[in-house]
Amino acid sequence: MAEKGIPIKEPKGKLGVLLPGLGAVGSTVIAGVEMVRNGYAKPIGSLTQMATIRLGKRTEDRTPMIKDFVPLADLDDIVFGGWDIFPVNVYESALNANVLTKEDLNKVKPQLDAIKPMKAVFDKKYVKRLDGPNKKVGKNKMDLAEQLMDDMANFKKENNLDRIVIVWSGSTETYIEYDPVWDTLETFEKGMRENHDAISSSMIYAYAALKSGIPYANGAPHMTHDIPALDELAKKNNVAIAGKDFKTGQTFMKTLLAPGLKARMLGVHGWFSTNILGNRDGEVLDEPLSFKSKEVTKLSALEYIFQPKKNPELYGDLYHKVRINYYPPIGDNKEAWDNIDIFGWLGYPMQIKVDFLARDSILAAPVALDLALFIDLAQRAGMSGIQEWLSFYFKSPIVAKGLYPEHDIFIQLMKLKNTLRHLKGEDLITHLGLEYYD
Ligand SMILES: NC(=O)c1ccc[n+]([C@@H]2O[C@H](COP(=O)([O-])OP(=O)(O)OC[C@H]3O[C@@H](n4cnc5c(N)ncnc54)[C@H](O)[C@@H]3O)[C@@H](O)[C@H]2O)c1
């Protein structure tokens, strides 16, 4: 029997999508949406734009598009903006990133020229390989957060927006160890006023967003709102949050392959993953402390999928290694190799080799778009705090305290679609299917 469904506010008016970081991913999502809404290309890779959802029994033949099933903001109603330390407009940034061709970018040049980055909150301490001139100056971190809140409010007013969401597409910050300043909102706010070192630039953005009631998704692997103080703020202000680290290339492949091997009870001795990447993200990740943030999120997927403690004979001594090497000649077209040493019946060994010739930002752009649209939906449906149903999009899903994250992409997809069915009061799909044989 169908549940009642959740009241969802209609997506009236314009939705502002603010991106801290207008580099390769940021400019590719903006240019892509402009191209799609002007009919030049298709939004391939985006569930919100291209996927369907099955409703009811298989015999009912009810399979609407997701965008016709739940009330999502229309692409025509999105207004993009953002912050960056480089004071170039999105057209120039996209040219520099060298992901989309000049020919494609020229089709939407006026729209891209018009988006200029606001001054960023940036401290080189957290991104050691970068610096740029377009930065805010403030007397302390709280002052910087207040300036960001003003930016958000002004952007809303100037563009006559109904609401805003934020998706972090800025550089990966360095790994920061736990500090008691993160423990409560009170310690955190005190720390902001005292310029505490364990409060990074991205945490200042997240604080400003949550304080303003704006949903926030984190596309990078560093700590941001996954600290108790900001979790507390999200709950207090009823704001939706999601993270972290877009699941796009190698980890996407891992979460496709690993559940398959585990499903057939095939063992794995070793999984060596290496990447070469030549974009600015690759340059930032070449710095050991930024890589550490990435390594932590990249390593966790297999551990959770294989559950070595529960399956010690198959995965108990799995050797898992991840490497990223900065190699400028290939730019955004990264190459990701995996060597997987598996074993089957009676312990006989086999190998799988994967060579994924990917385009980083082409994979990430639809993920960023879907996150913006789905987190806006969550907010309008009154779903505040951690949006675990968006784990599908993340390498290192943030979950409630005491839970382990679900990494299997097929379980994640089922959870996402069942959440949409639940919102609309449709039966959840369990795939039991006994009724067809009664
Ligand atoms: N492309 C992918 O497939 C993928 C997958 C997972 C995660 N990510 C993450 O997405 C993020 C963006 O990747 P990218 O390829 O666009 O990198 P990029 O270097 O091209 O762009 C990042 C931009 O952020 C800006 N920036 C850095 N710190 C900032 C701050 N404090 N405020 C405002 N702007 C700031 C930089 O100046 C730069 O323009 C990275 O953290 C990356 O690790 C990307």
XYZ file of C-alpha atoms and ligand atoms in Angstrom:
482
model
C 0.000 0.000 0.000
C 1.315 3.438 -0.881
C 2.415 5.692 1.980
C 1.099 9.216 2.135
C 4.122 11.036 0.854
C 5.852 14.111 2.157
C 4.667 17.656 1.427
C 7.189 19.285 -0.885
C 7.244 23.005 -1.612
C 7.002 23.664 -5.335
C 10.212 24.954 -6.963
C 8.787 28.391 -7.732
C 11.044 31.120 -9.047
C 14.797 31.011 -9.629
C 17.356 28.767 -7.926
C 20.824 30.213 -7.312
C 23.641 27.669 -7.547
C 26.764 29.085 -5.943
C 30.061 27.315 -6.466
C 33.084 28.053 -4.307
C 35.747 27.276 -6.932
C 35.107 28.131 -10.576
C 37.872 25.938 -12.027
C 37.598 22.886 -14.274
C 34.528 21.286 -12.665
C 32.796 24.597 -11.891
C 33.208 26.021 -15.395
C 32.288 22.689 -17.037
C 29.023 22.379 -15.150
C 28.064 25.996 -15.858
C 29.001 25.866 -19.553
C 27.296 22.474 -19.854
C 24.015 23.677 -18.386
C 24.109 26.736 -20.690
C 24.717 24.472 -23.694
C 21.925 22.099 -22.699
C 19.381 24.814 -22.101
C 20.187 26.353 -25.457
C 19.762 23.003 -27.206
C 23.419 22.473 -28.208
C 24.020 19.236 -26.277
C 22.458 16.584 -24.040
C 22.935 16.370 -20.242
C 24.519 12.927 -20.401
C 25.445 11.450 -17.038
C 22.756 13.327 -15.133
C 20.017 11.313 -13.421
C 17.916 14.378 -12.770
C 17.808 15.106 -16.501
C 17.957 11.669 -18.149
C 16.954 8.864 -15.772
C 13.604 7.204 -15.302
C 12.177 5.623 -12.167
C 10.022 2.530 -12.035
C 6.857 2.847 -9.947
C 4.576 0.093 -8.712
C 4.633 -3.441 -10.086
C 6.613 -4.471 -13.173
C 3.303 -5.199 -14.880
C 2.058 -1.622 -14.417
C 4.449 -0.055 -16.914
C 4.769 3.202 -14.944
C 8.254 4.564 -15.537
C 8.320 8.361 -15.586
C 11.412 10.508 -15.891
C 12.719 11.430 -12.424
C 12.321 15.114 -13.306
C 8.629 14.555 -14.080
C 8.097 12.504 -10.935
C 9.554 14.807 -8.261
C 9.374 18.599 -8.391
C 12.921 19.615 -9.348
C 14.036 23.079 -10.343
C 14.073 23.497 -14.106
C 17.467 24.055 -15.771
C 16.074 27.316 -17.168
C 15.511 28.553 -13.617
C 19.115 28.110 -12.460
C 21.310 31.175 -11.955
C 24.998 30.372 -11.428
C 27.556 32.311 -9.439
C 30.586 31.609 -7.314
C 33.868 32.590 -5.751
C 37.439 32.050 -6.901
C 40.890 33.384 -6.072
C 41.490 34.012 -9.783
C 39.565 37.072 -10.994
C 38.699 35.690 -14.436
C 35.178 35.146 -15.738
C 33.821 31.660 -16.370
C 34.534 31.800 -20.113
C 38.235 32.453 -19.483
C 38.347 29.928 -16.667
C 36.824 27.266 -18.933
C 39.363 28.102 -21.657
C 42.185 27.728 -19.125
C 40.781 24.447 -17.853
C 40.809 23.153 -21.434
C 38.007 20.647 -20.906
C 35.455 21.876 -23.446
C 36.480 23.064 -26.895
C 36.634 26.763 -27.724
C 34.055 26.094 -30.397
C 31.590 24.796 -27.798
C 32.397 27.538 -25.312
C 31.846 30.222 -27.922
C 28.249 29.064 -28.351
C 27.491 30.286 -24.827
C 30.206 32.931 -24.468
C 27.979 35.871 -23.435
C 26.452 33.878 -20.571
C 29.891 32.685 -19.394
C 31.477 36.128 -19.737
C 28.803 37.484 -17.442
C 29.732 35.252 -14.481
C 32.605 36.790 -12.568
C 33.898 35.250 -9.356
C 33.266 36.993 -6.072
C 36.274 37.481 -3.811
C 37.196 34.202 -2.151
C 37.919 33.277 1.432
C 41.273 31.622 0.959
C 44.281 30.828 3.085
C 47.293 29.246 1.450
C 47.851 27.255 4.619
C 45.078 24.885 3.475
C 45.964 24.683 -0.257
C 49.723 24.956 -0.405
C 50.203 24.746 -4.172
C 47.873 27.658 -5.043
C 47.543 31.364 -4.563
C 45.693 34.144 -6.327
C 44.749 37.789 -5.883
C 40.934 37.680 -5.658
C 40.662 37.259 -1.889
C 38.723 38.811 0.952
C 40.467 40.524 3.812
C 38.903 40.329 7.248
C 39.799 40.977 10.833
C 39.172 37.305 11.712
C 37.459 34.184 10.382
C 34.060 35.241 11.740
C 34.381 38.514 9.864
C 35.159 36.560 6.664
C 32.094 34.366 7.212
C 29.951 37.475 7.600
C 31.302 38.821 4.305
C 30.331 35.534 2.628
C 26.843 35.753 4.131
C 26.549 39.248 2.636
C 27.633 37.840 -0.764
C 24.942 35.175 -0.551
C 22.230 37.630 0.458
C 23.248 40.143 -2.234
C 23.385 37.443 -4.921
C 19.866 36.406 -3.985
C 18.580 39.942 -4.069
C 20.342 41.072 -7.256
C 19.171 38.019 -9.199
C 15.706 37.965 -7.703
C 16.154 34.371 -6.524
C 13.748 32.271 -4.549
C 16.478 30.151 -2.923
C 20.171 29.180 -3.116
C 22.237 25.991 -2.834
C 26.025 25.688 -2.593
C 28.188 22.928 -4.061
C 31.889 23.090 -3.178
C 33.900 22.676 -6.391
C 37.030 24.360 -5.074
C 40.443 22.797 -4.581
C 41.121 20.015 -2.128
C 42.382 21.393 1.148
C 45.039 19.761 3.282
C 44.220 17.032 5.742
C 43.520 18.479 9.197
C 43.615 16.437 12.392
C 40.694 16.524 14.805
C 40.711 19.518 17.118
C 38.370 20.159 20.077
C 37.429 23.499 18.458
C 35.149 21.422 16.168
C 33.202 19.924 19.064
C 30.320 22.364 19.446
C 28.943 25.381 17.658
C 30.027 27.483 20.612
C 33.683 26.358 20.515
C 33.672 26.732 16.731
C 32.320 30.295 16.768
C 34.830 31.235 19.450
C 37.540 29.640 17.293
C 36.413 31.694 14.295
C 36.779 34.908 16.267
C 40.216 33.777 17.448
C 41.383 32.660 13.980
C 41.867 29.073 15.065
C 44.132 27.072 12.694
C 41.856 24.025 12.611
C 39.121 26.093 10.905
C 39.809 25.914 7.183
C 38.508 28.190 4.422
C 35.910 25.639 3.298
C 34.560 25.440 6.861
C 34.044 29.212 6.773
C 31.971 28.843 3.572
C 29.949 26.004 5.096
C 29.355 27.956 8.292
C 28.187 30.995 6.292
C 25.850 28.830 4.191
C 24.310 26.946 7.106
C 23.939 30.128 9.125
C 22.043 31.591 6.128
C 19.840 28.471 5.826
C 21.485 27.441 2.535
C 22.000 23.715 1.741
C 25.649 22.742 1.207
C 27.198 19.786 -0.646
C 30.938 19.114 -0.539
C 32.509 17.814 -3.762
C 36.035 17.583 -2.351
C 37.528 15.078 0.092
C 38.588 17.425 2.905
C 36.763 17.890 6.224
C 34.149 20.633 6.037
C 30.685 20.216 7.499
C 31.438 16.686 8.688
C 32.457 18.026 12.078
C 30.106 18.092 15.099
C 29.888 21.901 15.268
C 28.593 22.280 11.708
C 26.376 19.230 11.995
C 24.859 20.959 15.024
C 24.360 24.164 13.029
C 22.713 22.260 10.126
C 20.296 20.615 12.554
C 19.614 23.828 14.440
C 18.772 25.740 11.254
C 17.100 22.746 9.501
C 19.465 22.806 6.532
C 20.311 19.888 4.235
C 23.979 18.868 3.905
C 25.716 16.213 1.804
C 29.235 14.993 1.079
C 31.863 14.205 0.320
C 34.176 13.962 -2.702
C 32.430 13.490 -6.063
C 32.500 9.810 -7.057
C 33.568 9.996 -10.684
C 36.562 8.065 -12.081
C 38.506 5.319 -10.431
C 36.396 5.050 -7.270
C 33.284 4.925 -9.434
C 34.838 1.929 -11.240
C 35.787 0.377 -7.909
C 32.283 0.610 -6.563
C 31.014 -1.049 -9.760
C 33.515 -3.918 -9.716
C 33.957 -4.665 -6.029
C 30.268 -5.393 -5.286
C 30.282 -7.798 -8.276
C 33.298 -9.723 -7.002
C 31.845 -9.839 -3.515
C 28.443 -10.932 -4.850
C 30.108 -14.035 -6.364
C 32.293 -14.640 -3.295
C 35.496 -14.204 -5.283
C 38.496 -13.340 -3.150
C 40.831 -10.385 -3.587
C 44.489 -10.387 -2.539
C 45.476 -7.013 -3.869
C 44.137 -3.892 -5.540
C 46.650 -1.410 -6.865
C 45.247 1.830 -8.264
C 47.259 4.542 -9.906
C 46.271 7.707 -11.736
C 48.008 10.232 -13.895
C 46.319 13.588 -14.013
C 47.498 16.887 -15.427
C 44.941 19.499 -14.417
C 45.162 22.006 -11.571
C 43.435 19.528 -9.271
C 46.274 17.099 -10.052
C 48.800 19.793 -9.196
C 47.091 20.513 -5.858
C 46.898 16.791 -5.078
C 50.626 16.447 -5.763
C 51.146 18.118 -2.390
C 51.301 15.366 0.287
C 48.810 16.894 2.769
C 46.176 17.533 0.085
C 46.754 14.008 -1.228
C 46.247 12.688 2.300
C 42.681 14.119 2.261
C 42.067 12.303 -1.046
C 43.802 9.094 -0.008
C 41.566 8.743 3.023
C 38.387 8.983 0.924
C 39.750 6.804 -1.889
C 40.874 3.995 0.407
C 37.695 3.648 2.400
C 35.401 2.285 -0.361
C 36.864 -1.227 -0.623
C 37.088 -1.704 3.111
C 33.356 -1.113 3.485
C 32.310 -3.118 0.431
C 34.398 -6.218 1.193
C 33.883 -6.196 4.977
C 37.138 -8.121 5.592
C 36.270 -8.804 9.221
C 33.122 -10.636 8.157
C 34.829 -12.325 5.182
C 38.393 -12.948 6.411
C 39.153 -15.824 4.021
C 38.333 -13.745 0.964
C 39.412 -10.232 1.908
C 41.272 -10.531 5.214
C 44.722 -9.821 3.762
C 43.757 -7.464 0.936
C 46.584 -5.098 0.022
C 45.080 -1.848 -1.272
C 47.229 0.985 -2.583
C 46.190 4.244 -4.261
C 48.511 6.645 -6.071
C 47.933 9.919 -7.893
C 50.700 11.366 -10.031
C 50.654 14.857 -11.471
C 51.487 14.643 -15.183
C 50.780 17.977 -16.934
C 50.795 16.841 -20.609
C 47.429 15.098 -20.356
C 45.543 17.942 -18.652
C 42.022 17.030 -17.535
C 42.100 13.729 -19.486
C 43.242 11.505 -16.713
C 44.260 7.886 -16.977
C 43.439 5.536 -14.141
C 44.871 2.016 -13.979
C 43.803 -0.727 -11.633
C 45.515 -4.050 -11.183
C 43.288 -6.401 -9.236
C 44.601 -9.738 -7.992
C 41.641 -11.970 -7.391
C 41.224 -15.672 -6.608
C 38.467 -18.167 -7.255
C 37.489 -21.817 -6.751
C 40.106 -23.627 -4.628
C 42.090 -20.431 -4.353
C 43.303 -20.300 -7.995
C 44.545 -16.799 -8.887
C 43.328 -14.511 -11.682
C 43.866 -10.871 -12.579
C 41.738 -8.002 -13.779
C 43.314 -4.932 -15.408
C 41.339 -1.744 -15.844
C 42.594 1.199 -17.856
C 40.073 4.033 -17.671
C 40.844 6.886 -20.047
C 38.575 9.361 -18.353
C 37.796 13.046 -18.516
C 37.644 14.253 -14.964
C 35.354 17.230 -15.294
C 33.090 15.593 -17.895
C 32.354 12.951 -15.253
C 32.060 15.420 -12.377
C 29.827 18.065 -13.998
C 26.582 16.038 -14.062
C 27.265 14.909 -10.491
C 27.548 18.530 -9.353
C 24.355 19.454 -11.221
C 22.360 16.556 -9.758
C 23.585 17.364 -6.270
C 22.460 20.969 -6.627
C 18.996 19.927 -7.808
C 18.510 17.079 -5.338
C 19.723 18.991 -2.296
C 17.325 21.787 -3.234
C 14.546 19.166 -3.426
C 15.544 17.819 0.002
C 15.411 21.286 1.507
C 11.972 21.967 0.040
C 10.804 18.600 1.397
C 11.948 19.604 4.886
C 14.712 16.971 4.976
C 17.412 18.619 7.023
C 20.831 17.403 8.170
C 22.847 14.681 6.402
C 21.259 13.482 3.142
C 22.520 9.911 3.107
C 20.393 9.091 0.055
C 22.839 11.233 -1.969
C 25.722 8.827 -1.091
C 25.383 7.631 -4.693
C 27.366 10.690 -5.762
C 30.195 10.513 -3.225
C 33.450 8.656 -2.717
C 33.216 9.024 1.022
C 29.564 9.342 2.024
C 28.843 11.227 5.216
C 26.463 9.323 7.461
C 24.925 9.644 10.907
C 27.176 8.980 13.883
C 27.507 5.252 14.606
C 26.632 4.144 11.045
C 29.068 2.816 8.492
C 28.769 4.372 5.009
C 27.260 2.349 2.182
C 29.621 2.323 -0.827
C 28.003 -0.235 -3.135
C 26.708 1.920 -6.000
C 23.742 -0.365 -6.669
C 22.550 -0.187 -3.072
C 23.148 3.577 -3.194
C 21.021 3.892 -6.335
C 18.220 1.842 -4.804
C 18.342 4.061 -1.726
C 18.200 7.201 -3.864
C 15.243 5.997 -5.908
C 13.402 4.620 -2.865
C 13.847 7.992 -1.187
C 12.156 9.647 -4.175
C 9.338 7.050 -4.055
C 8.978 7.638 -0.310
C 8.772 11.409 -0.829
C 5.941 10.925 -3.277
C 4.096 8.253 -1.282
C 4.778 5.445 -3.774
C 5.487 1.855 -2.664
C 9.178 1.218 -2.060
C 10.649 -1.361 -4.399
C 12.167 -4.365 -2.633
C 12.583 -6.637 -5.700
C 10.897 -9.473 -3.767
C 8.371 -10.004 -6.548
C 6.561 -13.061 -5.093
C 3.219 -11.586 -6.126
C 3.948 -12.307 -9.802
C 3.922 -16.060 -9.029
C 0.869 -16.292 -6.750
N 36.827 16.225 -11.489
C 36.586 15.161 -10.797
O 36.340 14.090 -11.335
C 36.550 15.261 -9.305
C 36.180 14.140 -8.580
C 36.135 14.220 -7.205
C 36.442 15.403 -6.575
N 36.836 16.474 -7.288
C 37.184 17.666 -6.548
O 36.533 18.796 -7.071
C 37.317 19.933 -6.790
C 37.444 20.778 -8.043
O 38.200 20.100 -9.030
P 38.681 20.864 -10.325
O 39.221 19.842 -11.253
O 37.633 21.791 -10.794
O 39.909 21.718 -9.740
P 40.448 23.136 -10.281
O 41.784 23.311 -9.653
O 40.347 23.236 -11.759
O 39.402 24.171 -9.683
C 39.332 24.483 -8.344
C 39.168 25.977 -8.227
O 38.939 26.287 -6.868
C 39.556 27.533 -6.612
N 39.692 27.638 -5.184
C 40.542 27.018 -4.349
N 40.320 27.367 -3.072
C 39.279 28.242 -3.089
C 38.580 28.944 -2.098
N 38.907 28.828 -0.811
N 37.554 29.735 -2.472
C 37.203 29.857 -3.780
N 37.849 29.224 -4.766
C 38.867 28.417 -4.431
C 40.844 27.457 -7.406
O 41.373 28.732 -7.630
C 40.394 26.763 -8.667
O 40.019 27.686 -9.662
C 38.649 19.435 -6.250
O 38.647 19.507 -4.849
C 38.653 18.004 -6.683
O 39.456 17.164 -5.855
C 36.890 16.441 -8.653
